[in-house]
PDB file of C-alpha atoms and ligand atoms in Angstrom:
ATOM      1  CA  UNK S   1       0.000   0.000   0.000  1.00 46.00           C
ATOM      2  CA  UNK S   2       1.122   3.542  -0.769  1.00 58.00           C
ATOM      3  CA  UNK S   3       2.475   5.475   2.191  1.00 63.00           C
ATOM      4  CA  UNK S   4       0.424   8.295   3.678  1.00 88.00           C
ATOM      5  CA  UNK S   5       1.061  11.925   2.891  1.00 97.00           C
ATOM      6  CA  UNK S   6       3.960  13.336   4.888  1.00 98.00           C
ATOM      7  CA  UNK S   7       3.994  16.909   6.133  1.00 98.00           C
ATOM      8  CA  UNK S   8       7.596  18.058   6.466  1.00 98.00           C
ATOM      9  CA  UNK S   9       8.992  21.161   8.104  1.00 98.00           C
ATOM     10  CA  UNK S  10      12.743  20.482   8.311  1.00 98.00           C
ATOM     11  CA  UNK S  11      15.274  20.451   5.466  1.00 98.00           C
ATOM     12  CA  UNK S  12      17.265  17.357   6.519  1.00 98.00           C
ATOM     13  CA  UNK S  13      14.021  15.410   6.823  1.00 98.00           C
ATOM     14  CA  UNK S  14      12.874  16.650   3.403  1.00 98.00           C
ATOM     15  CA  UNK S  15      16.169  15.619   1.785  1.00 98.00           C
ATOM     16  CA  UNK S  16      15.979  12.157   3.320  1.00 98.00           C
ATOM     17  CA  UNK S  17      12.406  11.501   2.215  1.00 97.00           C
ATOM     18  CA  UNK S  18      12.955  13.096  -1.209  1.00 98.00           C
ATOM     19  CA  UNK S  19      15.799  10.670  -1.899  1.00 97.00           C
ATOM     20  CA  UNK S  20      13.396   7.729  -1.632  1.00 96.00           C
ATOM     21  CA  UNK S  21      10.657   9.163  -3.881  1.00 98.00           C
ATOM     22  CA  UNK S  22       9.749   7.517  -7.170  1.00 98.00           C
ATOM     23  CA  UNK S  23      10.575   9.765 -10.160  1.00 98.00           C
ATOM     24  CA  UNK S  24       9.560  11.855 -11.984  1.00 98.00           C
ATOM     25  CA  UNK S  25       8.771  14.136  -9.088  1.00 98.00           C
ATOM     26  CA  UNK S  26       6.307  16.982  -9.678  1.00 99.00           C
ATOM     27  CA  UNK S  27       6.390  20.134  -7.531  1.00 99.00           C
ATOM     28  CA  UNK S  28       3.450  22.506  -7.075  1.00 99.00           C
ATOM     29  CA  UNK S  29       4.550  25.645  -5.203  1.00 99.00           C
ATOM     30  CA  UNK S  30       1.730  27.443  -3.344  1.00 98.00           C
ATOM     31  CA  UNK S  31       1.126  29.952  -0.578  1.00 98.00           C
ATOM     32  CA  UNK S  32      -1.703  27.815   0.801  1.00 98.00           C
ATOM     33  CA  UNK S  33      -5.358  28.680   1.391  1.00 98.00           C
ATOM     34  CA  UNK S  34      -5.963  26.264  -1.424  1.00 98.00           C
ATOM     35  CA  UNK S  35      -8.747  26.495  -3.983  1.00 98.00           C
ATOM     36  CA  UNK S  36      -9.707  24.690  -7.198  1.00 98.00           C
ATOM     37  CA  UNK S  37      -7.017  26.647  -9.097  1.00 98.00           C
ATOM     38  CA  UNK S  38      -4.295  25.097  -6.956  1.00 98.00           C
ATOM     39  CA  UNK S  39      -6.002  21.705  -7.068  1.00 98.00           C
ATOM     40  CA  UNK S  40      -6.044  21.747 -10.877  1.00 98.00           C
ATOM     41  CA  UNK S  41      -2.236  22.062 -10.861  1.00 98.00           C
ATOM     42  CA  UNK S  42      -1.936  19.283  -8.304  1.00 98.00           C
ATOM     43  CA  UNK S  43      -4.223  16.973 -10.328  1.00 98.00           C
ATOM     44  CA  UNK S  44      -2.140  17.560 -13.443  1.00 98.00           C
ATOM     45  CA  UNK S  45       1.013  16.778 -11.471  1.00 98.00           C
ATOM     46  CA  UNK S  46      -0.644  13.652 -10.054  1.00 98.00           C
ATOM     47  CA  UNK S  47      -1.503  12.487 -13.594  1.00 98.00           C
ATOM     48  CA  UNK S  48       1.971  13.103 -14.966  1.00 98.00           C
ATOM     49  CA  UNK S  49       4.348  12.302 -12.110  1.00 98.00           C
ATOM     50  CA  UNK S  50       5.157   9.271  -9.972  1.00 98.00           C
ATOM     51  CA  UNK S  51       5.440  11.504  -6.887  1.00 98.00           C
ATOM     52  CA  UNK S  52       3.916  14.878  -6.049  1.00 98.00           C
ATOM     53  CA  UNK S  53       5.294  17.485  -3.657  1.00 99.00           C
ATOM     54  CA  UNK S  54       3.187  20.521  -2.768  1.00 99.00           C
ATOM     55  CA  UNK S  55       4.890  23.379  -0.966  1.00 99.00           C
ATOM     56  CA  UNK S  56       2.910  25.699   1.277  1.00 98.00           C
ATOM     57  CA  UNK S  57       4.884  28.780   2.186  1.00 98.00           C
ATOM     58  CA  UNK S  58       3.646  32.356   2.422  1.00 98.00           C
ATOM     59  CA  UNK S  59       6.858  33.876   1.122  1.00 98.00           C
ATOM     60  CA  UNK S  60       7.577  37.152   2.937  1.00 98.00           C
ATOM     61  CA  UNK S  61      10.146  38.354   0.388  1.00 98.00           C
ATOM     62  CA  UNK S  62       7.598  38.674  -2.412  1.00 98.00           C
ATOM     63  CA  UNK S  63       5.462  41.082  -0.379  1.00 97.00           C
ATOM     64  CA  UNK S  64       6.379  44.766  -0.154  1.00 96.00           C
ATOM     65  CA  UNK S  65       6.128  46.341   3.329  1.00 95.00           C
ATOM     66  CA  UNK S  66       2.803  47.991   2.427  1.00 92.00           C
ATOM     67  CA  UNK S  67       1.285  44.734   1.128  1.00 94.00           C
ATOM     68  CA  UNK S  68      -0.879  42.079   2.760  1.00 93.00           C
ATOM     69  CA  UNK S  69       1.681  39.609   4.198  1.00 96.00           C
ATOM     70  CA  UNK S  70       0.303  39.742   7.738  1.00 95.00           C
ATOM     71  CA  UNK S  71      -3.316  39.309   6.781  1.00 95.00           C
ATOM     72  CA  UNK S  72      -2.726  36.870   3.904  1.00 97.00           C
ATOM     73  CA  UNK S  73      -5.319  34.095   4.475  1.00 97.00           C
ATOM     74  CA  UNK S  74      -4.087  30.834   6.000  1.00 98.00           C
ATOM     75  CA  UNK S  75      -5.804  27.546   6.911  1.00 98.00           C
ATOM     76  CA  UNK S  76      -3.238  24.769   7.068  1.00 98.00           C
ATOM     77  CA  UNK S  77      -5.600  22.155   8.534  1.00 98.00           C
ATOM     78  CA  UNK S  78      -8.070  22.573   5.684  1.00 98.00           C
ATOM     79  CA  UNK S  79      -5.263  22.640   3.091  1.00 98.00           C
ATOM     80  CA  UNK S  80      -3.879  19.353   4.406  1.00 98.00           C
ATOM     81  CA  UNK S  81      -7.312  17.760   4.231  1.00 98.00           C
ATOM     82  CA  UNK S  82      -7.607  18.758   0.561  1.00 98.00           C
ATOM     83  CA  UNK S  83      -4.076  17.583  -0.240  1.00 98.00           C
ATOM     84  CA  UNK S  84      -4.721  14.177   1.324  1.00 98.00           C
ATOM     85  CA  UNK S  85      -7.721  13.745  -0.965  1.00 98.00           C
ATOM     86  CA  UNK S  86      -5.474  14.529  -3.946  1.00 98.00           C
ATOM     87  CA  UNK S  87      -3.022  11.795  -2.843  1.00 97.00           C
ATOM     88  CA  UNK S  88      -0.101  14.173  -2.531  1.00 98.00           C
ATOM     89  CA  UNK S  89       3.071  12.444  -1.306  1.00 98.00           C
ATOM     90  CA  UNK S  90       4.831  15.286   0.483  1.00 98.00           C
ATOM     91  CA  UNK S  91       3.760  18.667   1.790  1.00 98.00           C
ATOM     92  CA  UNK S  92       6.787  20.931   2.282  1.00 98.00           C
ATOM     93  CA  UNK S  93       5.743  23.517   4.854  1.00 98.00           C
ATOM     94  CA  UNK S  94       8.863  25.314   6.106  1.00 98.00           C
ATOM     95  CA  UNK S  95       8.877  28.257   8.508  1.00 98.00           C
ATOM     96  CA  UNK S  96      10.168  31.676   7.387  1.00 98.00           C
ATOM     97  CA  UNK S  97      13.178  31.097   9.693  1.00 98.00           C
ATOM     98  CA  UNK S  98      14.139  27.944   7.800  1.00 98.00           C
ATOM     99  CA  UNK S  99      13.819  29.653   4.439  1.00 98.00           C
ATOM    100  CA  UNK S 100      15.442  32.926   5.510  1.00 98.00           C
ATOM    101  CA  UNK S 101      17.660  32.362   8.568  1.00 98.00           C
ATOM    102  CA  UNK S 102      19.444  35.271  10.221  1.00 98.00           C
ATOM    103  CA  UNK S 103      22.166  36.536   7.915  1.00 98.00           C
ATOM    104  CA  UNK S 104      20.355  35.555   4.735  1.00 98.00           C
ATOM    105  CA  UNK S 105      21.571  37.717   1.803  1.00 98.00           C
ATOM    106  CA  UNK S 106      21.377  35.828  -1.483  1.00 98.00           C
ATOM    107  CA  UNK S 107      18.932  36.710  -4.241  1.00 98.00           C
ATOM    108  CA  UNK S 108      17.975  35.468  -7.681  1.00 98.00           C
ATOM    109  CA  UNK S 109      16.798  38.115 -10.148  1.00 98.00           C
ATOM    110  CA  UNK S 110      15.504  37.934 -13.690  1.00 98.00           C
ATOM    111  CA  UNK S 111      16.410  41.334 -15.029  1.00 98.00           C
ATOM    112  CA  UNK S 112      14.201  42.278 -17.958  1.00 98.00           C
ATOM    113  CA  UNK S 113      10.951  40.291 -17.895  1.00 98.00           C
ATOM    114  CA  UNK S 114      10.373  41.701 -14.416  1.00 98.00           C
ATOM    115  CA  UNK S 115      10.479  45.361 -15.458  1.00 98.00           C
ATOM    116  CA  UNK S 116       6.952  45.520 -16.894  1.00 98.00           C
ATOM    117  CA  UNK S 117       3.367  44.860 -15.701  1.00 98.00           C
ATOM    118  CA  UNK S 118       3.335  43.514 -12.122  1.00 97.00           C
ATOM    119  CA  UNK S 119       7.058  44.228 -11.793  1.00 97.00           C
ATOM    120  CA  UNK S 120       6.509  47.895 -12.466  1.00 96.00           C
ATOM    121  CA  UNK S 121       3.810  48.073  -9.792  1.00 93.00           C
ATOM    122  CA  UNK S 122       5.671  45.836  -7.347  1.00 95.00           C
ATOM    123  CA  UNK S 123       9.439  46.366  -7.901  1.00 96.00           C
ATOM    124  CA  UNK S 124      10.684  43.776  -5.359  1.00 97.00           C
ATOM    125  CA  UNK S 125       7.992  41.168  -5.973  1.00 98.00           C
ATOM    126  CA  UNK S 126       9.630  38.957  -8.617  1.00 98.00           C
ATOM    127  CA  UNK S 127      13.004  38.953  -6.871  1.00 98.00           C
ATOM    128  CA  UNK S 128      11.162  37.330  -3.959  1.00 98.00           C
ATOM    129  CA  UNK S 129       9.406  34.871  -6.260  1.00 98.00           C
ATOM    130  CA  UNK S 130      12.502  33.750  -8.175  1.00 98.00           C
ATOM    131  CA  UNK S 131      14.530  33.472  -4.981  1.00 98.00           C
ATOM    132  CA  UNK S 132      11.960  31.331  -3.207  1.00 98.00           C
ATOM    133  CA  UNK S 133      11.271  29.181  -6.273  1.00 99.00           C
ATOM    134  CA  UNK S 134      15.025  28.534  -6.650  1.00 98.00           C
ATOM    135  CA  UNK S 135      15.164  27.485  -3.018  1.00 98.00           C
ATOM    136  CA  UNK S 136      12.119  25.240  -3.478  1.00 98.00           C
ATOM    137  CA  UNK S 137      13.693  23.688  -6.589  1.00 98.00           C
ATOM    138  CA  UNK S 138      16.942  23.018  -4.723  1.00 98.00           C
ATOM    139  CA  UNK S 139      15.159  21.584  -1.706  1.00 98.00           C
ATOM    140  CA  UNK S 140      12.748  19.310  -3.588  1.00 98.00           C
ATOM    141  CA  UNK S 141      14.662  18.577  -6.832  1.00 98.00           C
ATOM    142  CA  UNK S 142      11.616  18.013  -9.032  1.00 99.00           C
ATOM    143  CA  UNK S 143      11.702  16.976 -12.682  1.00 98.00           C
ATOM    144  CA  UNK S 144       8.565  19.054 -13.336  1.00 99.00           C
ATOM    145  CA  UNK S 145       7.058  22.132 -11.713  1.00 99.00           C
ATOM    146  CA  UNK S 146       3.502  23.356 -12.207  1.00 99.00           C
ATOM    147  CA  UNK S 147       2.391  26.988 -12.330  1.00 98.00           C
ATOM    148  CA  UNK S 148      -0.917  28.696 -13.163  1.00 98.00           C
ATOM    149  CA  UNK S 149      -1.544  30.935 -16.145  1.00 98.00           C
ATOM    150  CA  UNK S 150      -3.446  33.158 -13.696  1.00 98.00           C
ATOM    151  CA  UNK S 151      -0.009  34.554 -12.806  1.00 98.00           C
ATOM    152  CA  UNK S 152       1.290  34.589 -16.376  1.00 98.00           C
ATOM    153  CA  UNK S 153       4.222  36.921 -15.822  1.00 98.00           C
ATOM    154  CA  UNK S 154       5.325  34.831 -12.855  1.00 98.00           C
ATOM    155  CA  UNK S 155       5.240  31.676 -14.995  1.00 98.00           C
ATOM    156  CA  UNK S 156       7.293  33.350 -17.740  1.00 98.00           C
ATOM    157  CA  UNK S 157       9.801  34.763 -15.256  1.00 98.00           C
ATOM    158  CA  UNK S 158      10.194  31.352 -13.585  1.00 99.00           C
ATOM    159  CA  UNK S 159      10.622  29.648 -16.955  1.00 98.00           C
ATOM    160  CA  UNK S 160      13.329  32.175 -17.921  1.00 98.00           C
ATOM    161  CA  UNK S 161      15.117  31.654 -14.604  1.00 98.00           C
ATOM    162  CA  UNK S 162      14.928  27.871 -14.990  1.00 98.00           C
ATOM    163  CA  UNK S 163      16.584  28.080 -18.401  1.00 98.00           C
ATOM    164  CA  UNK S 164      19.131  30.695 -17.410  1.00 98.00           C
ATOM    165  CA  UNK S 165      20.274  28.821 -14.292  1.00 98.00           C
ATOM    166  CA  UNK S 166      20.164  25.373 -15.955  1.00 98.00           C
ATOM    167  CA  UNK S 167      17.689  23.831 -13.544  1.00 98.00           C
ATOM    168  CA  UNK S 168      16.843  20.454 -15.151  1.00 98.00           C
ATOM    169  CA  UNK S 169      13.155  21.084 -14.598  1.00 98.00           C
ATOM    170  CA  UNK S 170      10.251  21.341 -17.020  1.00 98.00           C
ATOM    171  CA  UNK S 171       7.921  24.259 -16.260  1.00 98.00           C
ATOM    172  CA  UNK S 172       4.299  23.406 -16.988  1.00 98.00           C
ATOM    173  CA  UNK S 173       1.726  26.212 -17.169  1.00 98.00           C
ATOM    174  CA  UNK S 174      -1.884  25.204 -16.449  1.00 98.00           C
ATOM    175  CA  UNK S 175      -5.078  27.068 -17.428  1.00 98.00           C
ATOM    176  CA  UNK S 176      -6.710  29.622 -15.135  1.00 98.00           C
ATOM    177  CA  UNK S 177      -9.615  28.201 -13.128  1.00 98.00           C
ATOM    178  CA  UNK S 178     -12.580  30.542 -12.799  1.00 98.00           C
ATOM    179  CA  UNK S 179     -15.724  30.889 -10.742  1.00 98.00           C
ATOM    180  CA  UNK S 180     -19.004  30.409 -12.635  1.00 98.00           C
ATOM    181  CA  UNK S 181     -19.267  34.178 -13.243  1.00 98.00           C
ATOM    182  CA  UNK S 182     -15.753  34.387 -14.710  1.00 98.00           C
ATOM    183  CA  UNK S 183     -13.783  35.672 -11.709  1.00 98.00           C
ATOM    184  CA  UNK S 184     -10.358  34.011 -11.652  1.00 98.00           C
ATOM    185  CA  UNK S 185      -9.980  31.966  -8.474  1.00 98.00           C
ATOM    186  CA  UNK S 186      -7.540  33.483  -6.011  1.00 97.00           C
ATOM    187  CA  UNK S 187      -6.826  33.143  -2.303  1.00 96.00           C
ATOM    188  CA  UNK S 188      -7.220  36.927  -2.145  1.00 96.00           C
ATOM    189  CA  UNK S 189     -10.870  36.775  -3.275  1.00 97.00           C
ATOM    190  CA  UNK S 190     -11.746  36.087   0.368  1.00 97.00           C
ATOM    191  CA  UNK S 191     -10.942  39.751   1.110  1.00 96.00           C
ATOM    192  CA  UNK S 192     -13.829  40.938  -1.084  1.00 98.00           C
ATOM    193  CA  UNK S 193     -17.102  42.009   0.535  1.00 98.00           C
ATOM    194  CA  UNK S 194     -20.302  41.104  -1.378  1.00 98.00           C
ATOM    195  CA  UNK S 195     -20.399  44.359  -3.379  1.00 98.00           C
ATOM    196  CA  UNK S 196     -16.696  44.050  -4.250  1.00 98.00           C
ATOM    197  CA  UNK S 197     -17.105  40.392  -5.129  1.00 98.00           C
ATOM    198  CA  UNK S 198     -19.768  41.385  -7.643  1.00 98.00           C
ATOM    199  CA  UNK S 199     -17.619  44.259  -8.945  1.00 98.00           C
ATOM    200  CA  UNK S 200     -14.617  41.935  -9.378  1.00 98.00           C
ATOM    201  CA  UNK S 201     -16.311  40.207 -12.318  1.00 98.00           C
ATOM    202  CA  UNK S 202     -15.360  43.290 -14.334  1.00 98.00           C
ATOM    203  CA  UNK S 203     -11.797  41.971 -14.793  1.00 98.00           C
ATOM    204  CA  UNK S 204     -12.788  38.875 -16.732  1.00 98.00           C
ATOM    205  CA  UNK S 205     -15.555  40.766 -18.543  1.00 98.00           C
ATOM    206  CA  UNK S 206     -12.977  43.261 -19.799  1.00 98.00           C
ATOM    207  CA  UNK S 207     -10.597  40.498 -20.890  1.00 99.00           C
ATOM    208  CA  UNK S 208     -13.300  38.459 -22.594  1.00 98.00           C
ATOM    209  CA  UNK S 209     -14.507  41.552 -24.451  1.00 98.00           C
ATOM    210  CA  UNK S 210     -11.014  42.117 -25.865  1.00 98.00           C
ATOM    211  CA  UNK S 211     -10.551  38.424 -26.579  1.00 98.00           C
ATOM    212  CA  UNK S 212     -13.875  38.415 -28.441  1.00 98.00           C
ATOM    213  CA  UNK S 213     -12.774  41.397 -30.512  1.00 98.00           C
ATOM    214  CA  UNK S 214      -9.481  39.635 -31.306  1.00 98.00           C
ATOM    215  CA  UNK S 215     -11.409  36.553 -32.396  1.00 98.00           C
ATOM    216  CA  UNK S 216     -13.549  38.776 -34.664  1.00 98.00           C
ATOM    217  CA  UNK S 217     -10.350  39.941 -36.354  1.00 98.00           C
ATOM    218  CA  UNK S 218      -9.323  43.030 -34.371  1.00 98.00           C
ATOM    219  CA  UNK S 219      -5.505  43.211 -34.316  1.00 98.00           C
ATOM    220  CA  UNK S 220      -4.818  46.767 -33.210  1.00 98.00           C
ATOM    221  CA  UNK S 221      -3.194  46.585 -29.778  1.00 98.00           C
ATOM    222  CA  UNK S 222      -4.376  50.004 -28.653  1.00 98.00           C
ATOM    223  CA  UNK S 223      -7.958  49.222 -29.664  1.00 98.00           C
ATOM    224  CA  UNK S 224      -7.834  46.100 -27.498  1.00 98.00           C
ATOM    225  CA  UNK S 225      -6.366  48.032 -24.555  1.00 98.00           C
ATOM    226  CA  UNK S 226      -9.064  50.713 -24.974  1.00 98.00           C
ATOM    227  CA  UNK S 227     -11.787  48.072 -25.086  1.00 98.00           C
ATOM    228  CA  UNK S 228     -10.613  46.581 -21.797  1.00 98.00           C
ATOM    229  CA  UNK S 229     -10.403  50.011 -20.217  1.00 98.00           C
ATOM    230  CA  UNK S 230     -13.888  50.973 -21.400  1.00 98.00           C
ATOM    231  CA  UNK S 231     -15.354  47.903 -19.675  1.00 98.00           C
ATOM    232  CA  UNK S 232     -13.343  48.507 -16.480  1.00 98.00           C
ATOM    233  CA  UNK S 233     -14.531  52.110 -16.353  1.00 98.00           C
ATOM    234  CA  UNK S 234     -18.155  50.973 -16.038  1.00 98.00           C
ATOM    235  CA  UNK S 235     -17.380  49.648 -12.547  1.00 98.00           C
ATOM    236  CA  UNK S 236     -17.120  52.394  -9.905  1.00 98.00           C
ATOM    237  CA  UNK S 237     -15.445  50.092  -7.337  1.00 98.00           C
ATOM    238  CA  UNK S 238     -12.626  49.242  -9.747  1.00 98.00           C
ATOM    239  CA  UNK S 239      -9.433  51.274  -9.572  1.00 98.00           C
ATOM    240  CA  UNK S 240      -7.366  50.338 -12.633  1.00 98.00           C
ATOM    241  CA  UNK S 241      -3.592  49.945 -12.268  1.00 97.00           C
ATOM    242  CA  UNK S 242      -2.861  48.922 -15.836  1.00 98.00           C
ATOM    243  CA  UNK S 243      -4.269  47.273 -18.923  1.00 98.00           C
ATOM    244  CA  UNK S 244      -1.795  45.688 -21.287  1.00 98.00           C
ATOM    245  CA  UNK S 245      -1.532  43.984 -24.632  1.00 98.00           C
ATOM    246  CA  UNK S 246       2.041  42.700 -24.566  1.00 98.00           C
ATOM    247  CA  UNK S 247       4.337  40.508 -26.630  1.00 98.00           C
ATOM    248  CA  UNK S 248       4.642  37.112 -25.026  1.00 98.00           C
ATOM    249  CA  UNK S 249       8.402  37.023 -25.632  1.00 97.00           C
ATOM    250  CA  UNK S 250       9.454  40.112 -23.674  1.00 98.00           C
ATOM    251  CA  UNK S 251       6.205  41.410 -22.127  1.00 98.00           C
ATOM    252  CA  UNK S 252       6.693  44.786 -23.841  1.00 98.00           C
ATOM    253  CA  UNK S 253       3.568  46.428 -25.243  1.00 98.00           C
ATOM    254  CA  UNK S 254       2.533  45.657 -28.782  1.00 98.00           C
ATOM    255  CA  UNK S 255       2.415  48.880 -30.770  1.00 97.00           C
ATOM    256  CA  UNK S 256       0.162  49.011 -33.835  1.00 97.00           C
ATOM    257  CA  UNK S 257      -0.846  45.626 -35.135  1.00 98.00           C
ATOM    258  CA  UNK S 258      -0.373  42.412 -33.138  1.00 98.00           C
ATOM    259  CA  UNK S 259       1.759  40.031 -35.182  1.00 96.00           C
ATOM    260  CA  UNK S 260       2.213  37.084 -32.884  1.00 96.00           C
ATOM    261  CA  UNK S 261       1.108  35.895 -29.480  1.00 98.00           C
ATOM    262  CA  UNK S 262      -0.211  38.549 -27.116  1.00 98.00           C
ATOM    263  CA  UNK S 263      -0.801  38.513 -23.382  1.00 98.00           C
ATOM    264  CA  UNK S 264      -3.850  40.627 -22.584  1.00 98.00           C
ATOM    265  CA  UNK S 265      -3.575  41.423 -18.894  1.00 98.00           C
ATOM    266  CA  UNK S 266      -4.823  43.818 -16.287  1.00 98.00           C
ATOM    267  CA  UNK S 267      -4.418  44.733 -12.657  1.00 98.00           C
ATOM    268  CA  UNK S 268      -7.177  46.387 -10.706  1.00 98.00           C
ATOM    269  CA  UNK S 269      -7.769  47.348  -7.110  1.00 97.00           C
ATOM    270  CA  UNK S 270     -11.297  46.455  -6.047  1.00 98.00           C
ATOM    271  CA  UNK S 271     -11.554  48.219  -2.705  1.00 95.00           C
ATOM    272  CA  UNK S 272      -8.242  47.400  -0.989  1.00 94.00           C
ATOM    273  CA  UNK S 273      -7.780  44.156  -2.883  1.00 96.00           C
ATOM    274  CA  UNK S 274      -5.239  43.849  -5.690  1.00 95.00           C
ATOM    275  CA  UNK S 275      -6.583  41.545  -8.411  1.00 98.00           C
ATOM    276  CA  UNK S 276      -4.899  40.450 -11.648  1.00 98.00           C
ATOM    277  CA  UNK S 277      -6.105  38.414 -14.586  1.00 98.00           C
ATOM    278  CA  UNK S 278      -5.130  37.688 -18.177  1.00 99.00           C
ATOM    279  CA  UNK S 279      -5.897  35.825 -21.388  1.00 98.00           C
ATOM    280  CA  UNK S 280      -3.524  34.846 -24.165  1.00 98.00           C
ATOM    281  CA  UNK S 281      -4.494  35.375 -27.823  1.00 98.00           C
ATOM    282  CA  UNK S 282      -2.787  34.108 -30.970  1.00 97.00           C
ATOM    283  CA  UNK S 283      -0.912  31.311 -29.199  1.00 96.00           C
ATOM    284  CA  UNK S 284      -0.227  30.080 -25.713  1.00 95.00           C
ATOM    285  CA  UNK S 285       2.243  30.566 -22.879  1.00 92.00           C
TER     286      UNK S 285
HETATM  287  P1  AMP R 301      -0.485  31.135  -4.927  1.00 87.94           P
HETATM  288  O1  AMP R 301      -0.820  30.246  -3.772  1.00 87.94           O
HETATM  289  O2  AMP R 301      -1.497  32.223  -5.154  1.00 87.94           O
HETATM  290  O3  AMP R 301       0.931  31.626  -4.889  1.00 87.94           O
HETATM  291  O4  AMP R 301      -0.595  30.239  -6.233  1.00 87.94           O
HETATM  292  C1  AMP R 301       0.134  29.049  -6.370  1.00 87.94           C
HETATM  293  C2  AMP R 301       0.039  28.563  -7.794  1.00 87.94           C
HETATM  294  O5  AMP R 301      -1.320  28.355  -8.145  1.00 87.94           O
HETATM  295  C3  AMP R 301       0.610  29.585  -8.792  1.00 87.94           C
HETATM  296  O6  AMP R 301       1.316  28.886  -9.811  1.00 87.94           O
HETATM  297  C4  AMP R 301      -0.636  30.229  -9.334  1.00 87.94           C
HETATM  298  O7  AMP R 301      -0.481  30.745 -10.647  1.00 87.94           O
HETATM  299  C5  AMP R 301      -1.601  29.058  -9.335  1.00 87.94           C
HETATM  300  N1  AMP R 301      -2.970  29.563  -9.349  1.00 87.94           N
HETATM  301  C6  AMP R 301      -3.511  30.493  -8.514  1.00 87.94           C
HETATM  302  N2  AMP R 301      -4.787  30.757  -8.867  1.00 87.94           N
HETATM  303  C7  AMP R 301      -5.052  29.981  -9.949  1.00 87.94           C
HETATM  304  C8  AMP R 301      -6.196  29.798 -10.780  1.00 87.94           C
HETATM  305  N3  AMP R 301      -7.319  30.471 -10.581  1.00 87.94           N
HETATM  306  N4  AMP R 301      -6.108  28.914 -11.808  1.00 87.94           N
HETATM  307  C9  AMP R 301      -4.965  28.231 -12.038  1.00 87.94           C
HETATM  308  N5  AMP R 301      -3.847  28.355 -11.281  1.00 87.94           N
HETATM  309  C10 AMP R 301      -3.891  29.215 -10.253  1.00 87.94           C
END
């Protein structure tokens, strides 16, 4: 019979148990408070890999001081219940002190892909992401790692880092899971009050409007950005940070006509809550 799921909080213990895992090993990095979006990644890993490791770590270094680290939602007991049902082999749940002991001073940065979109709004965010993902890769040594398209720039930045640093790991990007009304699932949706929750549907409505126009033949990048903005402006609770129609290769804005794959993305504050969403047209991530 297969062994039960093991919840591990120390590095030596993780290394020991990792060395006995059947390969390929799939890693799904998360910050916990799991929802169907996370579970879709885990199910894909379960289908494709002999062993599955899920990490749960609310990574302090990807939050700026003014962001929501302290109130980020957590429910480890419920997460573990869900992960057991998904037949996960190992849950890696380190403390911040294990990940960043006193004296810690080493960082991984992807220089260019992080300058646009979320990186412009949150200048230290991706340095925190790439550093923690490198540490997770080193600790768990997976053959495959699963990320959500919901955080498209993150997936592209991690893929770049994986290539640049020669991690022998395949990065697999899985589709965004949505609520019935289109809202992309996110742990942060729990912050929304009922009026904000309703207002938050404007993100996917704006994206789907632009995607529809693209499918009808519209190729002008500015027209697509304007379309998204016009939908967002109908929602008084939405405070737009950016709308973008960017080249998938470098995440710089398309000017004039789109001539390849485009990432349509947006970031919006609904009340105090920072929400992002995207769709890809003319290709995939
Ligand atoms: P997080 O816990 O928010 O850091 O997310 C962990 C992983 O789950 C990341 O790779 C996210 O992109 C992915 N993820 C989060 N929300 C969704 C979603 N709605 N659909 C698919 N993947 C998601």
